[in-house]
């Protein structure tokens, strides 16, 4: 091969790869795939690292991740977008306590409060949140870990890197299409119904999933796990929440516990296992922070949840606006009390 031809060959090969991957990316996006990040501890660390003394933060579960739009929140209330510190399937309490220990923090905390998680006597859902906090504290001592967390959170994966679009899976689909074209529905798989943005807010497109299967899976989970706290255990949980909220409020901060919408069979099951009168209403009566139950506000309870537990991505913007306005009203009412 003539001198100088190797660099040209490598450049040509690189150009071909770039064009091929770019074309594959366009095809995948046209098929409904969207960029997403891994909703893991590194993404959480990067978000936790951005908390300032006046930040608005969201704690809780995937309900709060899916229901809110941070930029819409900022547009409604002013200031910077909310930071998403919810952890799917985990208790909000450990993160609330961690913020309470942060002496400089005096912002607004919106707690996505799910009674079946927070008032579970086993408190096993707290372990996941505890692990995230431990990882964050370890990252504070390692500049490399912190840098990696920020870099990964800032760069959503290219769509073509999605697991469902791996070469093995796509080539397998091509082979099946060639072998049995009459039963072939398409080479590309259906896009996933969920995506996670670089700010950790989640979008759930329920038009892309069988909602009946999701309801069934959630029902089985609720039935199988945990144990409702007895009165003494419930009081112990409330006492821990009170101590954390008091510390934040004593510095000028604000904590609002929000029961996000739940619907249909999931709402009925949660009410049967954790009756509102015995659990949520005890929290409200204890006057720990502020409480907002979506069922009590027409502007909030008009939203449906296709899987019984989460809002669709199309509802995030109007729900966020409605919640911001409700919280302004709650604050005004509290200010007016003698």
mmCIF file of C-alpha atoms in Angstrom:
data_model
loop_
_atom_site.group_PDB
_atom_site.id
_atom_site.type_symbol
_atom_site.label_atom_id
_atom_site.label_comp_id
_atom_site.label_asym_id
_atom_site.label_seq_id
_atom_site.Cartn_x
_atom_site.Cartn_y
_atom_site.Cartn_z
ATOM 1 C CA UNK A 1 0.000 0.000 0.000
ATOM 2 C CA UNK A 2 1.471 3.400 -0.969
ATOM 3 C CA UNK A 3 2.858 5.654 1.722
ATOM 4 C CA UNK A 4 0.235 7.823 3.266
ATOM 5 C CA UNK A 5 -2.639 5.550 2.233
ATOM 6 C CA UNK A 6 -3.147 4.130 5.724
ATOM 7 C CA UNK A 7 -4.213 7.472 7.268
ATOM 8 C CA UNK A 8 -6.594 8.048 4.362
ATOM 9 C CA UNK A 9 -8.042 4.555 4.775
ATOM 10 C CA UNK A 10 -8.609 5.114 8.476
ATOM 11 C CA UNK A 11 -10.264 8.457 7.801
ATOM 12 C CA UNK A 12 -12.515 6.862 5.200
ATOM 13 C CA UNK A 13 -13.441 4.044 7.574
ATOM 14 C CA UNK A 14 -14.171 6.550 10.345
ATOM 15 C CA UNK A 15 -16.339 8.602 8.009
ATOM 16 C CA UNK A 16 -18.297 5.509 6.974
ATOM 17 C CA UNK A 17 -18.847 4.598 10.649
ATOM 18 C CA UNK A 18 -20.030 8.115 11.485
ATOM 19 C CA UNK A 19 -22.477 8.120 8.580
ATOM 20 C CA UNK A 20 -23.744 4.629 9.474
ATOM 21 C CA UNK A 21 -24.246 5.469 13.136
ATOM 22 C CA UNK A 22 -25.834 8.803 12.284
ATOM 23 C CA UNK A 23 -28.249 7.091 9.916
ATOM 24 C CA UNK A 24 -29.063 4.451 12.524
ATOM 25 C CA UNK A 25 -29.677 7.199 15.092
ATOM 26 C CA UNK A 26 -32.113 8.958 12.749
ATOM 27 C CA UNK A 27 -33.944 5.713 11.999
ATOM 28 C CA UNK A 28 -34.244 4.880 15.699
ATOM 29 C CA UNK A 29 -35.527 8.338 16.611
ATOM 30 C CA UNK A 30 -38.061 8.228 13.808
ATOM 31 C CA UNK A 31 -39.219 4.907 15.263
ATOM 32 C CA UNK A 32 -39.998 6.613 18.582
ATOM 33 C CA UNK A 33 -36.814 6.048 20.587
ATOM 34 C CA UNK A 34 -35.650 9.048 22.626
ATOM 35 C CA UNK A 35 -32.367 9.834 24.423
ATOM 36 C CA UNK A 36 -32.278 8.682 28.027
ATOM 37 C CA UNK A 37 -29.803 8.285 30.856
ATOM 38 C CA UNK A 38 -29.449 5.436 33.284
ATOM 39 C CA UNK A 39 -31.422 6.401 36.387
ATOM 40 C CA UNK A 40 -28.710 5.150 38.693
ATOM 41 C CA UNK A 41 -26.753 6.303 41.700
ATOM 42 C CA UNK A 42 -24.259 8.274 39.589
ATOM 43 C CA UNK A 43 -27.030 10.383 38.079
ATOM 44 C CA UNK A 44 -28.413 10.935 41.580
ATOM 45 C CA UNK A 45 -24.996 11.998 42.885
ATOM 46 C CA UNK A 46 -24.645 14.561 40.096
ATOM 47 C CA UNK A 47 -28.043 16.039 40.972
ATOM 48 C CA UNK A 48 -27.399 16.000 44.718
ATOM 49 C CA UNK A 49 -24.150 17.844 44.067
ATOM 50 C CA UNK A 50 -26.144 20.720 42.543
ATOM 51 C CA UNK A 51 -28.227 21.392 45.660
ATOM 52 C CA UNK A 52 -27.715 24.925 46.966
ATOM 53 C CA UNK A 53 -29.088 26.443 50.181
ATOM 54 C CA UNK A 54 -32.185 27.733 48.366
ATOM 55 C CA UNK A 55 -32.807 24.886 45.924
ATOM 56 C CA UNK A 56 -36.247 23.410 45.391
ATOM 57 C CA UNK A 57 -35.834 19.648 45.555
ATOM 58 C CA UNK A 58 -38.202 16.776 44.879
ATOM 59 C CA UNK A 59 -37.938 13.658 47.029
ATOM 60 C CA UNK A 60 -39.802 10.382 46.910
ATOM 61 C CA UNK A 61 -40.488 7.820 44.211
ATOM 62 C CA UNK A 62 -41.065 7.530 40.479
ATOM 63 C CA UNK A 63 -44.496 9.114 40.963
ATOM 64 C CA UNK A 64 -42.824 12.440 41.626
ATOM 65 C CA UNK A 65 -40.241 11.833 38.905
ATOM 66 C CA UNK A 66 -42.961 11.355 36.278
ATOM 67 C CA UNK A 67 -45.509 13.936 37.434
ATOM 68 C CA UNK A 68 -43.406 17.105 37.394
ATOM 69 C CA UNK A 69 -41.687 19.276 34.812
ATOM 70 C CA UNK A 70 -38.862 21.315 36.387
ATOM 71 C CA UNK A 71 -38.842 24.124 33.847
ATOM 72 C CA UNK A 72 -42.606 24.555 34.083
ATOM 73 C CA UNK A 73 -42.184 24.749 37.847
ATOM 74 C CA UNK A 74 -39.591 27.499 37.452
ATOM 75 C CA UNK A 75 -41.867 29.360 35.049
ATOM 76 C CA UNK A 76 -44.705 29.244 37.577
ATOM 77 C CA UNK A 77 -42.863 30.156 40.763
ATOM 78 C CA UNK A 78 -39.730 31.886 39.529
ATOM 79 C CA UNK A 79 -36.165 30.916 40.293
ATOM 80 C CA UNK A 80 -34.293 27.904 39.042
ATOM 81 C CA UNK A 81 -35.825 24.579 37.980
ATOM 82 C CA UNK A 82 -36.472 22.048 40.730
ATOM 83 C CA UNK A 83 -33.857 19.345 41.356
ATOM 84 C CA UNK A 84 -34.985 15.737 41.187
ATOM 85 C CA UNK A 85 -33.719 13.620 44.106
ATOM 86 C CA UNK A 86 -36.480 11.015 44.076
ATOM 87 C CA UNK A 87 -35.355 7.392 43.928
ATOM 88 C CA UNK A 88 -37.726 4.973 42.216
ATOM 89 C CA UNK A 89 -39.255 2.598 44.737
ATOM 90 C CA UNK A 90 -37.398 4.075 47.709
ATOM 91 C CA UNK A 91 -38.428 5.916 50.853
ATOM 92 C CA UNK A 92 -38.065 9.696 50.866
ATOM 93 C CA UNK A 93 -37.254 9.850 54.583
ATOM 94 C CA UNK A 94 -33.478 9.176 54.475
ATOM 95 C CA UNK A 95 -32.929 11.935 51.909
ATOM 96 C CA UNK A 96 -35.155 14.314 53.883
ATOM 97 C CA UNK A 97 -33.074 13.606 56.978
ATOM 98 C CA UNK A 98 -29.865 14.111 54.989
ATOM 99 C CA UNK A 99 -31.073 17.544 53.876
ATOM 100 C CA UNK A 100 -32.061 18.325 57.460
ATOM 101 C CA UNK A 101 -28.478 17.595 58.493
ATOM 102 C CA UNK A 102 -27.217 20.074 55.897
ATOM 103 C CA UNK A 103 -27.040 23.174 58.080
ATOM 104 C CA UNK A 104 -27.007 25.579 55.144
ATOM 105 C CA UNK A 105 -30.123 24.161 53.459
ATOM 106 C CA UNK A 106 -33.279 26.265 53.725
ATOM 107 C CA UNK A 107 -35.074 25.664 50.434
ATOM 108 C CA UNK A 108 -38.387 24.095 49.434
ATOM 109 C CA UNK A 109 -38.706 20.319 49.700
ATOM 110 C CA UNK A 110 -41.535 18.668 47.788
ATOM 111 C CA UNK A 111 -41.922 15.158 49.175
ATOM 112 C CA UNK A 112 -43.713 12.633 46.986
ATOM 113 C CA UNK A 113 -45.191 10.812 49.975
ATOM 114 C CA UNK A 114 -46.503 7.279 49.393
ATOM 115 C CA UNK A 115 -48.004 5.904 52.643
ATOM 116 C CA UNK A 116 -47.454 2.251 51.709
ATOM 117 C CA UNK A 117 -43.735 2.997 51.417
ATOM 118 C CA UNK A 118 -43.223 5.515 54.215
ATOM 119 C CA UNK A 119 -45.479 3.774 56.760
ATOM 120 C CA UNK A 120 -44.248 0.260 56.034
ATOM 121 C CA UNK A 121 -43.155 -1.146 59.382
ATOM 122 C CA UNK A 122 -40.218 -3.040 57.838
ATOM 123 C CA UNK A 123 -38.769 0.197 56.407
ATOM 124 C CA UNK A 124 -37.006 -1.936 53.794
ATOM 125 C CA UNK A 125 -37.580 0.756 51.162
ATOM 126 C CA UNK A 126 -35.261 3.048 53.130
ATOM 127 C CA UNK A 127 -32.258 0.845 52.370
ATOM 128 C CA UNK A 128 -32.057 1.925 48.734
ATOM 129 C CA UNK A 129 -32.026 5.601 49.676
ATOM 130 C CA UNK A 130 -29.454 4.969 52.401
ATOM 131 C CA UNK A 131 -27.163 3.366 49.821
ATOM 132 C CA UNK A 132 -27.418 6.411 47.548
ATOM 133 C CA UNK A 133 -26.518 8.733 50.414
ATOM 134 C CA UNK A 134 -23.509 6.606 51.361
ATOM 135 C CA UNK A 135 -22.336 6.639 47.734
ATOM 136 C CA UNK A 136 -22.714 10.417 47.611
ATOM 137 C CA UNK A 137 -20.640 10.906 50.743
ATOM 138 C CA UNK A 138 -17.950 8.634 49.331
ATOM 139 C CA UNK A 139 -17.970 10.621 46.080
ATOM 140 C CA UNK A 140 -17.331 13.819 48.032
ATOM 141 C CA UNK A 141 -13.899 12.438 48.873
ATOM 142 C CA UNK A 142 -13.129 11.426 45.283
ATOM 143 C CA UNK A 143 -12.910 14.152 42.605
ATOM 144 C CA UNK A 144 -12.736 11.448 39.931
ATOM 145 C CA UNK A 145 -16.015 9.869 41.027
ATOM 146 C CA UNK A 146 -17.764 13.223 41.158
ATOM 147 C CA UNK A 147 -16.461 14.178 37.723
ATOM 148 C CA UNK A 148 -17.591 10.860 36.264
ATOM 149 C CA UNK A 149 -21.065 11.258 37.792
ATOM 150 C CA UNK A 150 -21.464 14.748 36.323
ATOM 151 C CA UNK A 151 -20.168 13.683 32.924
ATOM 152 C CA UNK A 152 -22.515 10.704 32.663
ATOM 153 C CA UNK A 153 -25.505 12.759 33.763
ATOM 154 C CA UNK A 154 -24.731 15.483 31.245
ATOM 155 C CA UNK A 155 -24.511 13.106 28.286
ATOM 156 C CA UNK A 156 -27.698 11.142 27.638
ATOM 157 C CA UNK A 157 -27.004 7.949 25.739
ATOM 158 C CA UNK A 158 -27.330 8.102 21.979
ATOM 159 C CA UNK A 159 -30.533 6.409 20.947
ATOM 160 C CA UNK A 160 -28.710 3.790 18.883
ATOM 161 C CA UNK A 161 -27.003 2.564 22.063
ATOM 162 C CA UNK A 162 -30.325 1.516 23.601
ATOM 163 C CA UNK A 163 -30.252 -2.103 24.744
ATOM 164 C CA UNK A 164 -33.251 -2.960 22.577
ATOM 165 C CA UNK A 165 -31.315 -1.770 19.515
ATOM 166 C CA UNK A 166 -28.208 -3.862 20.085
ATOM 167 C CA UNK A 167 -26.759 -5.405 16.885
ATOM 168 C CA UNK A 168 -27.497 -8.918 18.171
ATOM 169 C CA UNK A 169 -31.181 -8.149 18.692
ATOM 170 C CA UNK A 170 -31.613 -6.267 15.438
ATOM 171 C CA UNK A 171 -29.786 -8.900 13.379
ATOM 172 C CA UNK A 172 -31.927 -11.542 15.055
ATOM 173 C CA UNK A 173 -35.043 -9.642 14.050
ATOM 174 C CA UNK A 174 -33.750 -9.366 10.474
ATOM 175 C CA UNK A 175 -33.159 -13.107 10.379
ATOM 176 C CA UNK A 176 -36.671 -13.821 11.632
ATOM 177 C CA UNK A 177 -38.119 -11.409 9.070
ATOM 178 C CA UNK A 178 -36.294 -13.187 6.249
ATOM 179 C CA UNK A 179 -37.301 -16.614 7.509
ATOM 180 C CA UNK A 180 -40.978 -15.784 8.082
ATOM 181 C CA UNK A 181 -41.913 -12.538 6.327
ATOM 182 C CA UNK A 182 -45.633 -13.248 6.618
ATOM 183 C CA UNK A 183 -45.494 -13.056 10.431
ATOM 184 C CA UNK A 184 -43.023 -10.194 10.624
ATOM 185 C CA UNK A 185 -44.201 -7.011 12.346
ATOM 186 C CA UNK A 186 -41.048 -4.925 11.863
ATOM 187 C CA UNK A 187 -37.318 -5.104 12.362
ATOM 188 C CA UNK A 188 -37.105 -2.474 15.071
ATOM 189 C CA UNK A 189 -38.610 -3.288 18.473
ATOM 190 C CA UNK A 190 -41.235 -1.060 20.003
ATOM 191 C CA UNK A 191 -39.626 1.873 21.866
ATOM 192 C CA UNK A 192 -39.753 1.720 25.671
ATOM 193 C CA UNK A 193 -42.515 3.647 27.354
ATOM 194 C CA UNK A 194 -40.180 5.357 29.819
ATOM 195 C CA UNK A 195 -37.229 7.689 29.456
ATOM 196 C CA UNK A 196 -35.108 9.596 31.975
ATOM 197 C CA UNK A 197 -33.736 13.011 31.137
ATOM 198 C CA UNK A 198 -30.320 14.240 32.212
ATOM 199 C CA UNK A 199 -32.015 16.115 35.087
ATOM 200 C CA UNK A 200 -33.516 12.782 36.286
ATOM 201 C CA UNK A 201 -37.111 13.769 35.594
ATOM 202 C CA UNK A 202 -38.941 10.896 33.955
ATOM 203 C CA UNK A 203 -41.322 10.681 31.032
ATOM 204 C CA UNK A 204 -43.823 7.827 30.825
ATOM 205 C CA UNK A 205 -45.648 7.388 27.512
ATOM 206 C CA UNK A 206 -48.403 4.927 28.327
ATOM 207 C CA UNK A 207 -49.459 4.755 24.682
ATOM 208 C CA UNK A 208 -46.419 2.484 24.264
ATOM 209 C CA UNK A 209 -47.180 -0.098 26.942
ATOM 210 C CA UNK A 210 -49.884 -2.520 28.013
ATOM 211 C CA UNK A 211 -51.274 -0.675 31.019
ATOM 212 C CA UNK A 212 -53.214 -3.713 32.259
ATOM 213 C CA UNK A 213 -49.935 -5.589 32.734
ATOM 214 C CA UNK A 214 -48.482 -2.629 34.620
ATOM 215 C CA UNK A 215 -51.506 -2.489 36.939
ATOM 216 C CA UNK A 216 -51.186 -6.223 37.556
ATOM 217 C CA UNK A 217 -47.471 -5.956 38.348
ATOM 218 C CA UNK A 218 -48.001 -3.061 40.762
ATOM 219 C CA UNK A 219 -50.885 -4.840 42.465
ATOM 220 C CA UNK A 220 -48.736 -7.902 43.052
ATOM 221 C CA UNK A 221 -45.942 -5.786 44.464
ATOM 222 C CA UNK A 222 -48.219 -3.962 46.882
ATOM 223 C CA UNK A 223 -49.823 -7.195 48.049
ATOM 224 C CA UNK A 224 -46.592 -9.101 48.550
ATOM 225 C CA UNK A 225 -44.303 -6.715 50.346
ATOM 226 C CA UNK A 226 -44.063 -4.917 53.665
ATOM 227 C CA UNK A 227 -46.370 -4.638 56.657
ATOM 228 C CA UNK A 228 -48.491 -1.654 57.724
ATOM 229 C CA UNK A 229 -47.038 0.050 60.789
ATOM 230 C CA UNK A 230 -48.943 -0.411 64.018
ATOM 231 C CA UNK A 231 -49.805 2.722 66.068
ATOM 232 C CA UNK A 232 -46.545 2.700 68.018
ATOM 233 C CA UNK A 233 -44.440 2.169 64.887
ATOM 234 C CA UNK A 234 -46.409 4.837 63.059
ATOM 235 C CA UNK A 235 -45.723 7.311 65.851
ATOM 236 C CA UNK A 236 -42.005 6.537 65.658
ATOM 237 C CA UNK A 237 -41.980 7.273 61.923
ATOM 238 C CA UNK A 238 -43.905 10.516 62.452
ATOM 239 C CA UNK A 239 -41.436 11.562 65.149
ATOM 240 C CA UNK A 240 -38.508 11.099 62.761
ATOM 241 C CA UNK A 241 -40.274 13.106 60.076
ATOM 242 C CA UNK A 242 -41.099 15.845 62.593
ATOM 243 C CA UNK A 243 -37.461 16.186 63.668
ATOM 244 C CA UNK A 244 -36.237 16.464 60.078
ATOM 245 C CA UNK A 245 -38.922 18.950 59.058
ATOM 246 C CA UNK A 246 -38.370 21.071 62.167
ATOM 247 C CA UNK A 247 -34.672 21.447 61.386
ATOM 248 C CA UNK A 248 -35.343 22.587 57.819
ATOM 249 C CA UNK A 249 -38.178 24.917 58.784
ATOM 250 C CA UNK A 250 -36.200 26.410 61.676
ATOM 251 C CA UNK A 251 -33.687 27.650 59.096
ATOM 252 C CA UNK A 252 -36.419 29.236 56.969
ATOM 253 C CA UNK A 253 -37.046 26.291 54.659
ATOM 254 C CA UNK A 254 -40.347 24.706 53.710
ATOM 255 C CA UNK A 255 -41.406 21.055 53.484
ATOM 256 C CA UNK A 256 -44.564 19.953 51.680
ATOM 257 C CA UNK A 257 -45.727 16.339 51.683
ATOM 258 C CA UNK A 258 -47.689 15.664 48.502
ATOM 259 C CA UNK A 259 -49.815 12.598 47.841
ATOM 260 C CA UNK A 260 -49.634 12.467 44.057
ATOM 261 C CA UNK A 261 -52.599 11.049 42.106
ATOM 262 C CA UNK A 262 -53.332 7.361 42.216
ATOM 263 C CA UNK A 263 -56.284 5.777 40.481
ATOM 264 C CA UNK A 264 -58.492 2.774 39.924
ATOM 265 C CA UNK A 265 -57.463 -0.640 41.221
ATOM 266 C CA UNK A 266 -54.160 0.635 42.632
ATOM 267 C CA UNK A 267 -55.882 3.381 44.619
ATOM 268 C CA UNK A 268 -58.435 0.888 45.942
ATOM 269 C CA UNK A 269 -55.712 -1.574 46.961
ATOM 270 C CA UNK A 270 -53.588 1.082 48.669
ATOM 271 C CA UNK A 271 -56.641 2.340 50.543
ATOM 272 C CA UNK A 272 -57.441 -1.187 51.697
ATOM 273 C CA UNK A 273 -53.908 -1.899 52.944
ATOM 274 C CA UNK A 274 -53.062 1.617 54.185
ATOM 275 C CA UNK A 275 -56.396 3.366 54.883
ATOM 276 C CA UNK A 276 -56.137 7.103 54.498
ATOM 277 C CA UNK A 277 -57.806 7.730 57.857
ATOM 278 C CA UNK A 278 -55.177 5.635 59.659
ATOM 279 C CA UNK A 279 -52.067 6.791 57.817
ATOM 280 C CA UNK A 280 -52.116 9.883 55.586
ATOM 281 C CA UNK A 281 -54.599 11.684 57.829
ATOM 282 C CA UNK A 282 -52.374 10.993 60.837
ATOM 283 C CA UNK A 283 -49.546 12.778 59.040
ATOM 284 C CA UNK A 284 -51.801 15.712 58.212
ATOM 285 C CA UNK A 285 -53.171 15.917 61.747
ATOM 286 C CA UNK A 286 -49.661 15.920 63.191
ATOM 287 C CA UNK A 287 -49.001 19.235 61.382
ATOM 288 C CA UNK A 288 -45.573 18.129 60.261
ATOM 289 C CA UNK A 289 -44.730 20.510 57.463
ATOM 290 C CA UNK A 290 -47.563 21.031 54.986
ATOM 291 C CA UNK A 291 -49.684 18.339 53.345
ATOM 292 C CA UNK A 292 -51.427 18.224 49.979
ATOM 293 C CA UNK A 293 -53.477 15.192 48.951
ATOM 294 C CA UNK A 294 -54.316 15.302 45.244
ATOM 295 C CA UNK A 295 -57.766 13.850 45.901
ATOM 296 C CA UNK A 296 -58.705 16.990 47.863
ATOM 297 C CA UNK A 297 -58.094 19.431 45.005
ATOM 298 C CA UNK A 298 -60.196 19.428 41.809
ATOM 299 C CA UNK A 299 -57.290 20.909 39.876
ATOM 300 C CA UNK A 300 -55.135 17.901 40.826
ATOM 301 C CA UNK A 301 -57.564 14.988 40.958
ATOM 302 C CA UNK A 302 -58.721 15.543 37.376
ATOM 303 C CA UNK A 303 -55.579 13.801 36.145
ATOM 304 C CA UNK A 304 -55.761 10.085 35.500
ATOM 305 C CA UNK A 305 -52.949 7.583 35.954
ATOM 306 C CA UNK A 306 -53.006 4.906 33.232
ATOM 307 C CA UNK A 307 -51.196 2.340 35.386
ATOM 308 C CA UNK A 308 -52.959 3.452 38.558
ATOM 309 C CA UNK A 309 -49.835 5.010 40.012
ATOM 310 C CA UNK A 310 -48.137 7.411 37.570
ATOM 311 C CA UNK A 311 -49.082 10.280 35.289
ATOM 312 C CA UNK A 312 -48.539 10.155 31.542
ATOM 313 C CA UNK A 313 -45.819 12.369 30.100
ATOM 314 C CA UNK A 314 -48.476 14.515 28.441
ATOM 315 C CA UNK A 315 -49.879 15.470 31.839
ATOM 316 C CA UNK A 316 -46.612 16.560 33.456
ATOM 317 C CA UNK A 317 -46.812 20.165 32.285
ATOM 318 C CA UNK A 318 -50.452 20.898 33.285
ATOM 319 C CA UNK A 319 -50.099 18.966 36.542
ATOM 320 C CA UNK A 320 -46.966 20.904 37.493
ATOM 321 C CA UNK A 321 -48.748 24.201 36.883
ATOM 322 C CA UNK A 322 -51.735 23.056 38.928
ATOM 323 C CA UNK A 323 -49.563 21.858 41.822
ATOM 324 C CA UNK A 324 -47.558 25.107 41.874
ATOM 325 C CA UNK A 325 -50.778 27.064 42.192
ATOM 326 C CA UNK A 326 -52.110 24.790 44.918
ATOM 327 C CA UNK A 327 -48.895 25.184 46.921
ATOM 328 C CA UNK A 328 -49.123 28.954 46.604
ATOM 329 C CA UNK A 329 -52.639 28.744 48.014
ATOM 330 C CA UNK A 330 -51.557 26.467 50.853
ATOM 331 C CA UNK A 331 -48.775 28.874 51.799
ATOM 332 C CA UNK A 332 -51.140 31.842 51.678
ATOM 333 C CA UNK A 333 -53.657 30.038 53.882
ATOM 334 C CA UNK A 334 -50.962 29.158 56.392
ATOM 335 C CA UNK A 335 -49.769 32.763 56.481
ATOM 336 C CA UNK A 336 -53.289 34.001 57.122
ATOM 337 C CA UNK A 337 -53.814 31.707 60.124
ATOM 338 C CA UNK A 338 -53.641 33.490 63.501
#
